Amino acid sequence: MCAPRARHRPNSSLPCCPPGPRLGFKLFSGFLGNSARPPPPCSPGGGLWQPSPHSPPGVLRAARGWDRIGGWGNRQRLRTDPSRGWAERAAHASRTRWEERAHTMLWPLLLLLAAGEAQTTRPCFPGCQCEVETFGLFDSFSLTRVDCSGLGPHIVPVPIPLDTAHLDLSSNRLETVNESVLAGPGYTTLAGLDLSHNLLTRFSPTAFSRLRYLESLDLSHNGLAALPAESFTSSPLSDVNLSHNRLREVSVSAFATHSQGRALHVDLSHNLLHSLVPHPAQASLPAPTIQSLNLAWNRLHTVPDLRDLPLRYLSLDGNPLAAIGPGAFEGLAGLTHLSLGSLQRLPHLVPYGFRELQGLQVLDLSSNPKLKWVGPEVFSGLGSLQELDLSGTGLVPLPEKLLLHLPALQSISVGQGVQCRRLVREGTYPRQPGSTPKVALHCIDTQELAAGGSDTL
């Protein structure tokens, strides 16, 4: 039993148990005051409770925090030291009354925090790892990432928790994927699936039909040679990685889905593509909403027909393009970033080859040492171009009339560490009637800025 409350028992070894909770302004205002000390918890037997080494981690941290502010030592010392004056002991006694009342509310909160920490661990399928991420007020919402990579082909089908958001099945030597492999209660909430670095050569057309919330799919570093028609129709995908496979021909319709409006990013780089089949006009599904398309390092000899796609980013790096002439980018007026670096066969740029790209803002022609000028009309029609990368090409020095075809150009990269920016020279002031400002490119070698000067091309 707890010792009864008595002011005149300074030598009592049993501190009084706190009274019942009394909520009010005085409790909180006193608890937040400058002289406030959190009250010590009471043991069930009424004595001063001390933390055990076997207590939960959250409880131990709370106890250490209490000890750092002097809660254990100062409380006991003021109660038992007769050398302390009556006024000091009385002030301490009055202060502890509201402290002990606050204890009834503070201590359950500490236990709740400790219990919440223990709930972050979750049992997983043998060999897999489950990482729980919590969100919301008081961690009321949680999602689980399940990592079952590098375990072998026997791992599928693997049961996963009901709130699984991402599943990693990479590096398991899987040879095929069908609907039964990706079936189960936990797959209904799956938003990310990683099947990279396996031995996949094909997958069923309905393999992903039950994944109604799938947004990210990684099939890179496999041996896929073909994509079934309408492979991803049932999933609201926003990111599909098919790089480093053996695809030779891909139909754009394979990426058509019922949930239109979501921007789709497709990576088809490092394949064996020689052609892309355009989306048919009479197809049952609308054209896929591909906004970013990476076709780098394939075997494309001409720019594929990508009309009717809402493309904003296109990479054709490393392809053996023979020529880029008028009409090559027909229907891509919304394209803002075009990368044509490291082309293997392109000897020169044909005039007016980019005239359909009125909205283009960034053009990358870097690492084409054999690329030569035909005339400044090459960039005719690029009225919105702001950045141009010509580093590693034979296009320097720049033509004098280049800026006349690029009215919005702000910067040009002409070599390693060399940047050119648009410079407008107003001339004398006040400006004479009929005079126009002089526009030039001011180039600076950032690597030799301290020793050298700058040139105007």
mmCIF file of C-alpha atoms in Angstrom, residues 24-39 95 98-99 102 105-106:
data_model
loop_
_atom_site.group_PDB
_atom_site.id
_atom_site.type_symbol
_atom_site.label_atom_id
_atom_site.label_comp_id
_atom_site.label_asym_id
_atom_site.label_seq_id
_atom_site.Cartn_x
_atom_site.Cartn_y
_atom_site.Cartn_z
ATOM 1 C CA GLY A 24 -7.695 21.846 -16.295
ATOM 2 C CA PHE A 25 -5.817 24.984 -17.161
ATOM 3 C CA LYS A 26 -3.778 24.954 -13.924
ATOM 4 C CA LEU A 27 -2.456 21.461 -14.630
ATOM 5 C CA PHE A 28 -1.178 22.337 -18.096
ATOM 6 C CA SER A 29 0.020 25.830 -17.249
ATOM 7 C CA GLY A 30 1.967 24.469 -14.298
ATOM 8 C CA PHE A 31 3.301 21.532 -16.244
ATOM 9 C CA LEU A 32 4.722 23.861 -18.897
ATOM 10 C CA GLY A 33 6.201 26.379 -16.429
ATOM 11 C CA ASN A 34 9.915 27.153 -16.162
ATOM 12 C CA SER A 35 10.288 25.335 -12.850
ATOM 13 C CA ALA A 36 8.357 22.267 -13.917
ATOM 14 C CA ARG A 37 9.849 18.800 -13.399
ATOM 15 C CA PRO A 38 8.071 15.732 -14.783
ATOM 16 C CA PRO A 39 6.817 13.518 -11.932
ATOM 17 C CA ARG A 95 4.996 22.002 -6.946
ATOM 18 C CA TRP A 98 0.324 19.199 -9.979
ATOM 19 C CA GLU A 99 3.362 17.244 -11.196
ATOM 20 C CA ALA A 102 0.207 15.260 -14.735
ATOM 21 C CA MET A 105 -1.522 11.391 -18.236
ATOM 22 C CA LEU A 106 2.207 11.417 -19.127
#
